[in-house]
Coordinates of C-alpha atoms in Angstrom, one line a residue:
Chain A
M7 CA -12.4 -155.2 61.0
E8 CA -14.3 -159.0 60.1
A9 CA -11.0 -160.3 58.7
A10 CA -9.0 -159.1 62.1
K11 CA -11.8 -160.6 64.0
R12 CA -10.8 -164.1 62.0
D13 CA -7.5 -163.9 63.1
V14 CA -6.0 -163.0 59.9
T15 CA -3.4 -159.8 60.4
A16 CA -5.3 -157.3 58.4
L17 CA -5.0 -153.8 57.8
T18 CA -6.9 -151.0 56.2
I19 CA -6.4 -148.2 53.8
C20 CA -8.1 -145.0 54.5
S21 CA -8.1 -141.3 52.9
T22 CA -7.1 -138.8 55.4
S23 CA -11.2 -137.9 55.4
F24 CA -11.7 -141.1 56.6
A25 CA -8.8 -142.0 59.2
T26 CA -10.5 -140.6 61.9
L27 CA -13.7 -142.7 61.1
G28 CA -11.8 -145.9 60.9
R29 CA -9.4 -145.6 63.9
A30 CA -12.5 -144.6 66.0
Q31 CA -14.2 -147.7 65.0
A32 CA -11.4 -150.5 65.3
K33 CA -11.1 -149.0 68.8
A34 CA -14.7 -149.1 69.2
L35 CA -15.4 -152.9 67.7
G36 CA -12.1 -154.5 70.0
C37 CA -9.7 -153.9 67.7
P38 CA -7.4 -151.1 68.9
D39 CA -4.1 -152.0 67.0
L40 CA -5.6 -152.4 63.4
P41 CA -2.9 -150.6 61.6
I42 CA -4.5 -148.0 58.9
A43 CA -2.3 -146.7 55.9
V44 CA -3.6 -143.0 55.0
I45 CA -3.7 -141.8 51.5
P46 CA -4.5 -138.4 50.6
H47 CA -8.2 -137.3 50.1
P48 CA -9.9 -137.3 47.8
F49 CA -8.8 -140.4 46.4
G50 CA -11.2 -141.1 43.7
L51 CA -11.0 -138.4 41.6
R52 CA -7.2 -139.0 41.0
N53 CA -5.9 -139.9 37.4
R54 CA -4.1 -142.9 36.7
E55 CA -0.5 -141.6 37.1
E56 CA -1.4 -140.2 40.7
V57 CA -2.9 -143.2 41.4
R58 CA 0.4 -144.9 41.0
R59 CA 2.5 -142.5 42.6
I60 CA 0.3 -142.8 46.1
A61 CA 0.5 -146.9 45.4
E62 CA 4.5 -146.7 45.6
Q63 CA 3.9 -144.7 48.9
C64 CA 1.5 -146.5 49.9
V65 CA 3.5 -150.1 49.9
D66 CA 6.2 -148.8 51.7
D67 CA 3.5 -148.0 54.5
I68 CA 2.2 -151.2 54.6
A69 CA 5.3 -152.9 54.7
R70 CA 6.3 -150.9 57.7
L71 CA 3.1 -151.4 59.5
V72 CA 2.3 -155.2 59.1
S73 CA 5.8 -155.8 60.6
G74 CA 5.5 -152.9 63.6
R75 CA 3.8 -152.9 66.4
G76 CA 0.5 -151.5 64.6
T77 CA -1.0 -147.7 65.3
E78 CA -1.8 -146.5 68.7
G79 CA -2.8 -148.4 71.6
G80 CA -5.8 -147.1 73.1
E81 CA -7.5 -148.1 76.2
A82 CA -10.4 -150.3 75.9
S83 CA -13.2 -149.6 78.7
A84 CA -15.8 -152.0 79.3
A85 CA -18.4 -150.2 81.2
A86 CA -21.1 -151.5 78.4
A87 CA -24.2 -151.4 80.1
D88 CA -23.6 -149.8 83.4
R89 CA -26.0 -147.2 84.7
A90 CA -25.2 -143.8 83.4
K91 CA -22.7 -141.9 84.9
R92 CA -23.4 -138.9 87.0
I93 CA -21.9 -135.3 86.0
E94 CA -22.2 -132.1 87.8
A95 CA -23.1 -129.2 85.5
P96 CA -24.3 -125.8 85.7
Y97 CA -27.6 -124.8 87.0
E98 CA -28.1 -121.4 85.0
L99 CA -29.5 -122.6 81.5
E100 CA -26.9 -120.7 79.3
A101 CA -24.1 -122.0 81.1
F102 CA -25.4 -125.4 81.0
N103 CA -25.8 -125.2 77.5
E104 CA -22.3 -124.1 77.0
F105 CA -21.2 -126.9 79.1
C106 CA -23.1 -129.2 76.6
E107 CA -22.1 -127.4 73.2
E108 CA -18.3 -127.8 74.8
R109 CA -18.6 -131.7 75.1
R110 CA -20.5 -132.0 72.1
L111 CA -23.6 -133.7 73.4
S112 CA -25.9 -131.1 71.4
D113 CA -27.1 -131.1 67.9
G114 CA -26.7 -127.0 68.1
L115 CA -30.0 -126.3 69.7
P116 CA -30.5 -126.0 73.2
L117 CA -30.9 -128.7 75.7
V118 CA -33.2 -129.7 78.6
P119 CA -30.9 -130.8 81.3
P120 CA -31.2 -134.6 82.0
T121 CA -31.6 -134.6 85.8
P122 CA -31.9 -138.0 87.6
E123 CA -35.6 -136.7 88.6
R124 CA -36.4 -136.3 84.8
V125 CA -35.1 -139.4 83.8
E126 CA -36.9 -141.3 86.4
R127 CA -40.2 -140.2 85.4
M128 CA -39.3 -141.2 82.0
L129 CA -38.5 -144.8 83.0
R130 CA -41.9 -145.0 84.4
Q131 CA -43.6 -145.2 81.0
T132 CA -41.9 -148.9 80.2
R133 CA -41.7 -151.9 82.3
R134 CA -38.3 -152.5 80.8
A135 CA -35.6 -152.5 83.3
P136 CA -33.2 -149.2 83.1
G137 CA -29.9 -151.1 82.7
E138 CA -31.7 -153.6 80.0
I139 CA -29.5 -153.3 76.4
V140 CA -32.2 -152.5 73.7
A141 CA -28.9 -152.5 71.1
T142 CA -25.5 -151.2 70.2
V143 CA -25.3 -148.1 68.0
A144 CA -23.1 -147.9 65.1
P145 CA -20.6 -146.7 64.0
G146 CA -19.2 -146.3 67.9
F147 CA -20.9 -149.2 68.9
G148 CA -22.0 -147.7 72.3
V149 CA -24.6 -149.7 74.3
A150 CA -28.0 -148.0 74.1
T151 CA -29.5 -149.2 77.5
V152 CA -33.4 -148.3 78.3
E153 CA -31.6 -145.7 80.6
R154 CA -29.2 -144.0 78.2
I155 CA -32.3 -143.9 75.4
A156 CA -34.5 -142.1 78.4
I157 CA -31.5 -139.6 78.9
N158 CA -31.4 -138.6 75.5
A159 CA -35.2 -138.4 75.1
V160 CA -35.3 -135.9 77.8
T161 CA -32.3 -134.1 76.4
A162 CA -34.4 -133.6 73.2
G163 CA -37.5 -132.4 75.1
C164 CA -39.6 -135.4 74.9
R165 CA -42.5 -136.1 77.1
P166 CA -42.2 -139.4 79.2
E167 CA -45.0 -141.2 76.9
Y168 CA -42.5 -140.7 74.3
L169 CA -39.9 -143.4 75.2
P170 CA -41.8 -147.0 74.3
V171 CA -41.5 -145.3 70.6
L172 CA -37.7 -144.5 71.0
V173 CA -37.1 -148.0 72.3
A174 CA -38.5 -149.5 69.3
A175 CA -37.0 -146.8 67.0
V176 CA -33.5 -147.6 68.2
E177 CA -34.1 -151.7 67.8
A178 CA -35.6 -151.1 64.4
M179 CA -32.5 -149.0 63.6
A180 CA -29.8 -151.6 65.0
E181 CA -31.8 -154.7 62.7
P182 CA -28.3 -155.2 59.8
R183 CA -30.8 -154.7 57.3
F184 CA -31.2 -151.3 58.0
N185 CA -27.4 -150.5 57.5
L186 CA -27.3 -148.3 60.3
Q187 CA -23.5 -148.2 59.9
G188 CA -23.6 -147.3 56.3
I189 CA -26.1 -144.7 56.9
Q190 CA -24.5 -142.9 60.1
A191 CA -20.7 -142.8 58.3
T192 CA -21.7 -141.7 54.7
T193 CA -20.8 -138.8 52.8
N194 CA -24.4 -138.7 51.8
P195 CA -27.1 -136.9 53.4
A196 CA -28.8 -140.1 54.6
T197 CA -30.8 -140.1 58.0
P198 CA -33.3 -142.0 59.8
W199 CA -36.9 -141.1 58.7
I200 CA -39.6 -142.2 61.7
I201 CA -43.2 -143.3 60.7
I202 CA -45.3 -144.3 63.6
N203 CA -48.5 -146.4 63.2
G204 CA -51.1 -147.4 65.1
P205 CA -52.9 -146.3 68.0
V206 CA -50.2 -144.7 69.7
A207 CA -49.7 -142.1 67.2
R208 CA -53.2 -140.7 68.4
E209 CA -52.1 -141.3 72.1
I210 CA -49.2 -139.3 72.0
G211 CA -50.1 -136.6 69.4
V212 CA -47.7 -137.6 66.5
N213 CA -48.9 -135.3 63.6
A214 CA -49.8 -136.9 60.7
R215 CA -51.7 -134.1 59.0
L216 CA -51.2 -130.5 57.9
N217 CA -47.6 -129.9 58.0
C218 CA -46.6 -133.3 59.4
L219 CA -43.0 -133.3 58.3
G220 CA -42.6 -129.5 59.3
Q221 CA -42.9 -127.8 62.7
G222 CA -45.2 -127.3 65.3
T223 CA -45.8 -130.4 67.0
R224 CA -44.0 -131.3 70.1
A225 CA -43.8 -135.1 69.2
N226 CA -42.8 -135.0 65.6
A227 CA -40.0 -132.6 66.7
T228 CA -38.4 -134.2 69.5
I229 CA -38.8 -138.1 68.8
G230 CA -36.7 -137.2 65.7
R231 CA -34.3 -134.8 67.5
A232 CA -33.9 -137.8 70.5
V233 CA -33.1 -140.1 67.4
R234 CA -30.5 -137.8 66.5
L235 CA -29.0 -137.2 69.8
I236 CA -28.7 -141.4 70.5
L237 CA -26.9 -141.5 67.1
Q238 CA -24.3 -139.0 68.0
N239 CA -23.9 -139.6 71.8
I240 CA -24.7 -143.2 71.9
G241 CA -23.5 -144.2 68.2
G242 CA -20.5 -141.8 68.6
A243 CA -21.7 -140.1 64.8
L244 CA -20.5 -136.6 65.6
P245 CA -20.3 -134.4 62.4
G246 CA -16.7 -134.4 60.7
D247 CA -15.6 -137.1 63.1
M248 CA -17.5 -140.3 62.3
D249 CA -20.3 -138.8 60.7
R250 CA -18.8 -137.9 57.3
A251 CA -21.9 -136.6 55.6
T252 CA -20.9 -133.9 52.7
H253 CA -23.6 -131.7 53.6
G254 CA -26.3 -133.3 55.9
Q255 CA -30.1 -132.4 55.7
P256 CA -32.4 -130.5 57.9
A257 CA -33.8 -133.8 58.5
K258 CA -30.7 -134.9 60.4
Y259 CA -32.4 -132.7 63.2
T260 CA -35.7 -134.5 63.3
F261 CA -37.6 -136.8 60.6
C262 CA -41.0 -137.8 62.6
C263 CA -44.1 -138.4 61.1
A264 CA -47.5 -140.7 61.6
E265 CA -49.4 -142.2 58.8
N266 CA -52.8 -140.5 58.4
E267 CA -54.4 -143.7 58.6
A268 CA -58.0 -142.1 58.8
E269 CA -58.0 -140.5 55.5
S270 CA -56.0 -143.3 53.7
P271 CA -58.3 -145.3 51.2
W272 CA -55.7 -148.3 51.7
E273 CA -54.5 -150.4 54.9
P274 CA -52.0 -148.7 56.8
L275 CA -48.2 -149.3 56.3
H276 CA -48.0 -151.7 59.7
V277 CA -51.0 -153.8 58.6
E278 CA -49.1 -154.2 55.0
R279 CA -45.9 -155.2 56.8
G280 CA -47.8 -157.9 58.9
F281 CA -48.9 -156.2 62.3
S282 CA -52.3 -155.9 63.2
A283 CA -54.5 -152.6 62.9
G284 CA -54.6 -152.4 67.0
E285 CA -50.4 -152.7 67.4
S286 CA -48.6 -149.9 67.2
T287 CA -45.3 -149.6 65.3
V288 CA -42.3 -147.5 64.2
T289 CA -40.6 -147.8 61.0
V290 CA -37.2 -146.4 60.0
V291 CA -36.5 -145.7 56.5
G292 CA -32.9 -144.4 55.6
A293 CA -34.0 -141.3 53.9
S294 CA -31.9 -139.0 51.5
G295 CA -34.0 -136.0 51.4
T296 CA -37.9 -134.6 50.5
L297 CA -39.0 -133.5 47.1
N298 CA -42.1 -131.9 46.6
M299 CA -44.4 -133.0 43.8
N300 CA -47.3 -130.6 43.1
S301 CA -49.8 -131.6 40.7
H302 CA -53.5 -131.2 39.9
A303 CA -53.9 -134.4 38.1
K304 CA -57.3 -136.0 38.6
D305 CA -56.7 -138.8 36.7
G306 CA -55.0 -141.7 38.5
D307 CA -52.8 -143.0 35.9
D308 CA -51.8 -139.5 35.0
L309 CA -51.1 -138.7 38.6
L310 CA -48.7 -141.7 38.9
R311 CA -47.0 -140.8 35.6
V312 CA -46.0 -137.8 37.0
I313 CA -44.7 -139.0 40.1
A314 CA -42.9 -141.9 38.7
D315 CA -40.7 -139.1 36.5
S316 CA -40.2 -137.2 39.2
M317 CA -39.0 -139.9 40.8
T318 CA -36.5 -140.6 37.9
F319 CA -32.9 -139.0 37.9
P320 CA -29.6 -140.4 37.4
T321 CA -27.7 -139.2 40.9
G322 CA -30.1 -141.0 43.3
N323 CA -28.4 -143.8 45.0
D324 CA -32.0 -146.0 45.0
Y325 CA -30.7 -146.4 41.2
H326 CA -27.4 -147.3 42.1
F327 CA -28.1 -150.2 44.4
G328 CA -31.2 -151.1 43.9
G329 CA -33.0 -149.4 46.7
Q330 CA -36.3 -149.1 48.5
P331 CA -37.7 -145.3 47.7
W332 CA -40.8 -143.7 49.0
V333 CA -43.7 -142.0 48.2
V334 CA -45.6 -139.8 51.0
L335 CA -49.4 -139.2 48.9
S336 CA -51.4 -136.7 50.3
P337 CA -54.9 -137.6 51.2
E338 CA -56.1 -136.3 47.9
H339 CA -53.8 -137.7 45.8
A340 CA -54.7 -141.2 47.4
E341 CA -58.6 -140.7 47.0
I342 CA -57.8 -139.8 43.1
L343 CA -55.9 -143.1 42.7
K344 CA -58.4 -145.0 44.7
L345 CA -61.2 -143.4 42.3
G346 CA -59.4 -144.9 39.6
G347 CA -60.0 -148.1 40.9
L348 CA -56.2 -148.5 41.8
D349 CA -55.0 -150.3 45.2
K350 CA -51.5 -150.1 47.0
T351 CA -50.6 -153.0 44.7
D352 CA -51.3 -151.2 41.5
V353 CA -50.0 -147.8 42.6
K354 CA -46.8 -149.7 43.4
R355 CA -46.6 -151.5 40.1
L356 CA -47.2 -148.8 38.0
L357 CA -44.9 -146.4 39.4
W358 CA -42.1 -149.4 39.4
E359 CA -42.8 -149.8 35.5
Q360 CA -42.8 -145.8 34.6
S361 CA -39.7 -144.8 36.6
G362 CA -36.9 -147.0 34.7
L363 CA -33.8 -144.9 34.3
L364 CA -32.0 -145.3 30.9
A365 CA -28.4 -146.3 31.6
S366 CA -27.0 -143.9 29.1
R367 CA -27.9 -141.0 31.6
F368 CA -25.5 -141.6 34.2
A369 CA -22.1 -140.1 34.2
A370 CA -19.7 -142.6 32.7
R371 CA -18.2 -143.2 36.1
D372 CA -21.6 -143.8 37.3
Y373 CA -22.5 -146.3 34.6
A374 CA -19.7 -148.3 35.5
R375 CA -20.6 -148.3 39.1
A376 CA -24.2 -149.3 38.4
H377 CA -22.8 -151.8 35.8
H378 CA -20.9 -153.1 38.7
T379 CA -23.8 -153.4 41.4
R380 CA -26.8 -154.0 39.3
G381 CA -25.2 -155.5 36.2
G382 CA -26.2 -159.3 37.4
E383 CA -29.7 -158.3 37.2
F384 CA -29.8 -158.0 33.4
S385 CA -28.5 -160.7 31.1
R386 CA -27.0 -157.6 28.9
F387 CA -25.9 -154.3 30.8
S388 CA -25.4 -151.5 28.1
A389 CA -26.6 -148.1 27.7
D390 CA -30.1 -148.9 26.2
T391 CA -30.6 -150.8 29.8
L392 CA -33.7 -149.4 31.6
L393 CA -32.9 -149.7 35.3
P394 CA -35.6 -150.1 37.6
I395 CA -35.7 -148.0 40.9
S396 CA -35.8 -150.9 42.9
L397 CA -35.6 -154.7 42.6
Q398 CA -39.3 -155.3 42.3
P399 CA -42.3 -153.1 42.4
D400 CA -43.0 -153.9 46.5
D401 CA -39.8 -152.4 47.3
I402 CA -41.3 -149.2 46.6
G403 CA -42.5 -147.9 49.9
I404 CA -46.0 -146.0 50.2
I405 CA -48.0 -143.9 53.3
V406 CA -50.6 -141.2 53.1
A407 CA -49.9 -138.5 55.2
G408 CA -50.2 -134.5 55.3
G409 CA -53.5 -132.5 54.7
P410 CA -55.6 -130.7 52.1
G411 CA -53.5 -129.8 49.1
T412 CA -52.4 -131.1 45.6
H413 CA -48.9 -132.0 47.3
S414 CA -47.3 -135.6 47.4
V415 CA -43.6 -135.9 48.6
Y416 CA -40.5 -138.2 47.2
V417 CA -38.3 -139.5 49.7
P418 CA -35.1 -140.9 47.9
T419 CA -33.1 -143.2 49.9
F420 CA -29.5 -144.0 50.9
G421 CA -30.0 -147.2 48.6
Q422 CA -28.0 -149.7 50.6
T423 CA -30.6 -149.8 53.2
R424 CA -34.2 -151.8 53.9
A425 CA -36.8 -150.0 55.8
V426 CA -37.6 -152.1 59.2
T427 CA -40.9 -151.9 61.2
R428 CA -40.7 -152.9 65.0
A429 CA -43.7 -153.0 67.6
V430 CA -44.1 -150.4 70.2
I431 CA -44.1 -152.2 73.3
R432 CA -45.2 -150.3 76.6
Chain B
M19 CA -24.0 -117.6 90.6
N20 CA -21.9 -120.9 90.7
Q21 CA -24.8 -123.1 91.7
T22 CA -24.5 -126.6 90.0
L23 CA -27.0 -129.3 89.1
V24 CA -26.4 -133.3 88.4
I25 CA -27.2 -134.3 85.0
L26 CA -27.0 -138.2 83.8
D27 CA -24.4 -138.5 81.2
P28 CA -26.0 -139.0 77.4
K29 CA -23.1 -140.2 76.2
A30 CA -22.4 -144.1 76.0
P31 CA -18.3 -145.0 77.1
S32 CA -16.1 -144.4 74.4
G33 CA -14.8 -147.6 73.0
T34 CA -17.1 -149.6 74.8
A35 CA -16.0 -152.9 73.5
S36 CA -13.3 -154.7 75.4
R37 CA -9.6 -155.3 73.5
Q38 CA -11.2 -158.5 72.0
Y39 CA -9.1 -159.2 68.8
S40 CA -5.0 -159.0 69.2
W41 CA -3.1 -158.0 66.3
Q42 CA -0.4 -160.0 65.4
P43 CA 2.5 -158.6 63.4
L44 CA 4.2 -160.6 60.6
D45 CA 7.7 -160.9 60.1
G46 CA 8.3 -159.2 57.0
L47 CA 6.2 -159.6 53.4
K48 CA 8.7 -161.9 51.8
G49 CA 7.0 -165.5 50.3
K50 CA 3.8 -164.5 52.2
V51 CA 0.3 -164.5 50.6
V52 CA -1.9 -161.0 50.4
G53 CA -5.5 -160.7 50.1
F54 CA -7.1 -157.4 49.1
I55 CA -10.9 -156.9 49.9
D56 CA -11.9 -154.0 47.2
N57 CA -14.4 -151.8 48.6
S58 CA -15.8 -150.8 45.1
K59 CA -15.0 -146.8 45.6
P60 CA -13.7 -145.2 42.7
N61 CA -10.2 -146.2 41.7
F62 CA -9.4 -148.4 44.4
N63 CA -9.2 -151.1 41.8
Y64 CA -6.3 -149.2 40.4
L65 CA -4.4 -148.8 43.8
V66 CA -4.7 -152.6 44.2
D67 CA -3.8 -153.4 40.9
D68 CA -0.6 -151.2 41.5
L69 CA -0.2 -152.5 45.3
A70 CA -0.1 -156.0 44.1
R71 CA 2.8 -155.2 41.5
L72 CA 5.2 -153.5 44.1
L73 CA 4.6 -156.0 46.7
E74 CA 5.4 -158.8 44.5
E75 CA 8.5 -156.8 42.7
K76 CA 9.6 -154.9 45.8
Y77 CA 8.8 -156.7 49.1
G78 CA 8.8 -160.5 47.3
V79 CA 5.6 -161.1 48.4
A80 CA 4.4 -165.1 46.8
S81 CA 1.2 -164.0 45.7
V82 CA -2.1 -161.9 45.6
V83 CA -5.6 -163.0 46.1
R84 CA -8.3 -160.1 45.2
H85 CA -12.0 -159.8 46.1
R86 CA -14.4 -157.1 45.7
K87 CA -17.4 -155.9 47.8
L88 CA -20.6 -155.6 45.9
A89 CA -20.3 -151.8 47.3
A90 CA -18.4 -149.7 50.2
S91 CA -21.2 -149.1 52.7
I92 CA -22.2 -153.1 52.9
P93 CA -20.0 -155.8 54.8
A94 CA -17.9 -158.4 53.1
P95 CA -19.8 -161.7 52.7
E96 CA -19.1 -164.6 54.7
T97 CA -18.0 -166.0 51.6
I98 CA -15.0 -163.4 50.9
L99 CA -14.1 -163.6 54.4
A100 CA -13.7 -167.6 54.7
D101 CA -11.4 -167.6 51.6
V102 CA -9.0 -164.6 53.0
K103 CA -8.7 -166.5 56.2
E104 CA -8.2 -169.9 54.5
R105 CA -5.3 -168.4 52.0
C106 CA -3.9 -165.3 53.1
D107 CA -1.1 -164.3 55.6
L108 CA -2.5 -160.6 55.6
V109 CA -5.6 -159.1 54.5
V110 CA -5.7 -155.2 53.2
T111 CA -8.8 -153.5 53.0
G112 CA -10.5 -150.1 51.9
S113 CA -12.2 -148.0 54.1
G114 CA -14.2 -144.9 53.0
D115 CA -13.3 -142.8 49.9

């Protein structure tokens, strides 16, 4: 696409499984004629001889496509920042939800009808104009206006006062370093994790304590859900189409919590990231899952040793790319570390030093891949190389959340993503 | 029974970008310079090896320029894009697995 934009004749090669994504993206990005040569999926598993046979077919396709008229035409509409379209839908709840399911507007759970009155009530919570463009959302690059964010928030069951948090979340996800394009379209189970800091968390009731990553709190449940609906309905990442996740994960329904700032022995995340304590922020993380880490350790160093050990596994994307993994410390675990005289910087450094992965633990193909992506970090890359989980200790993210208990949570990431924090503006 | 209500469309219009980039066909491949941007997915380097050879042998391509991205999920850096624009008549990229 980027080459096509520079007036070079371009052509892309996709496997059958990714052709839908390729066509949809070419169209969304304003180059609907970009030809696509399709090769069989899964391509990466073919042996050398099979690749040769595929190349023989593919080269003929390339020759035909470059001198032809491209693939499909496709009408491009330009209704980018227009006010949302009004649609007539069934009044009765079951029929309404059938209607939404047929149009693929849902995450699979029943929806709240986004009537103009409900959307209007939500829009009163912001000073921004309804038609203001907040961002374009990959991979379909639909335009997220304040109004469209509000529509999806109503649909997800949000209270009106959640809207400013969602606007900040959309802004954060659209930052290039978050790599929403990769997160939305990958086969990995990546999904944005929404961390809320500052006064807004208390004011709108985002749970930071017991079961904060589980069920039971409307703000956690519906803010995360609204983000998913925005990613589907505005970003166009529908499962099986542009969203190519092999399995996905339950957190793709919702993944939202606040930091337990009151019980943290350290400065909260947003202060660490340059905001004042009185500001409210949303931080988005490209998360690949959660792992419970149960330890009754009472010694800080001992506790960090087992947490680092739990983070160290050879199939994690953080090791492939030098990522930005996260640890959610329970207040009890954080207190043990504090009593051990450790601040957040010490914790990050000790985790980083003890979570090196021996390159020989990779599968042979993964070793070659890591060599390609991370070889430049080392003067010599070999089976004995100890790969740090991130480029530097500070890239390990730490928050304190949860209630009483000897559990902390490891959140590995997509690897090729960086967390982004944005202020909540009301 | 058949009562209706009005809702606001949660979707952004599909294909919201207008047609910004027109795609120009080539008059064949003979004598042309073809650039590849390898997306670093497994086997794509071998496919590029084979396609480069076949394009030269079978279609008379003058030369092949090869680049490799660090990883599939990140965009090609500006240096690669500038180079293909400078040197190539056609650029072939890999997308997805």
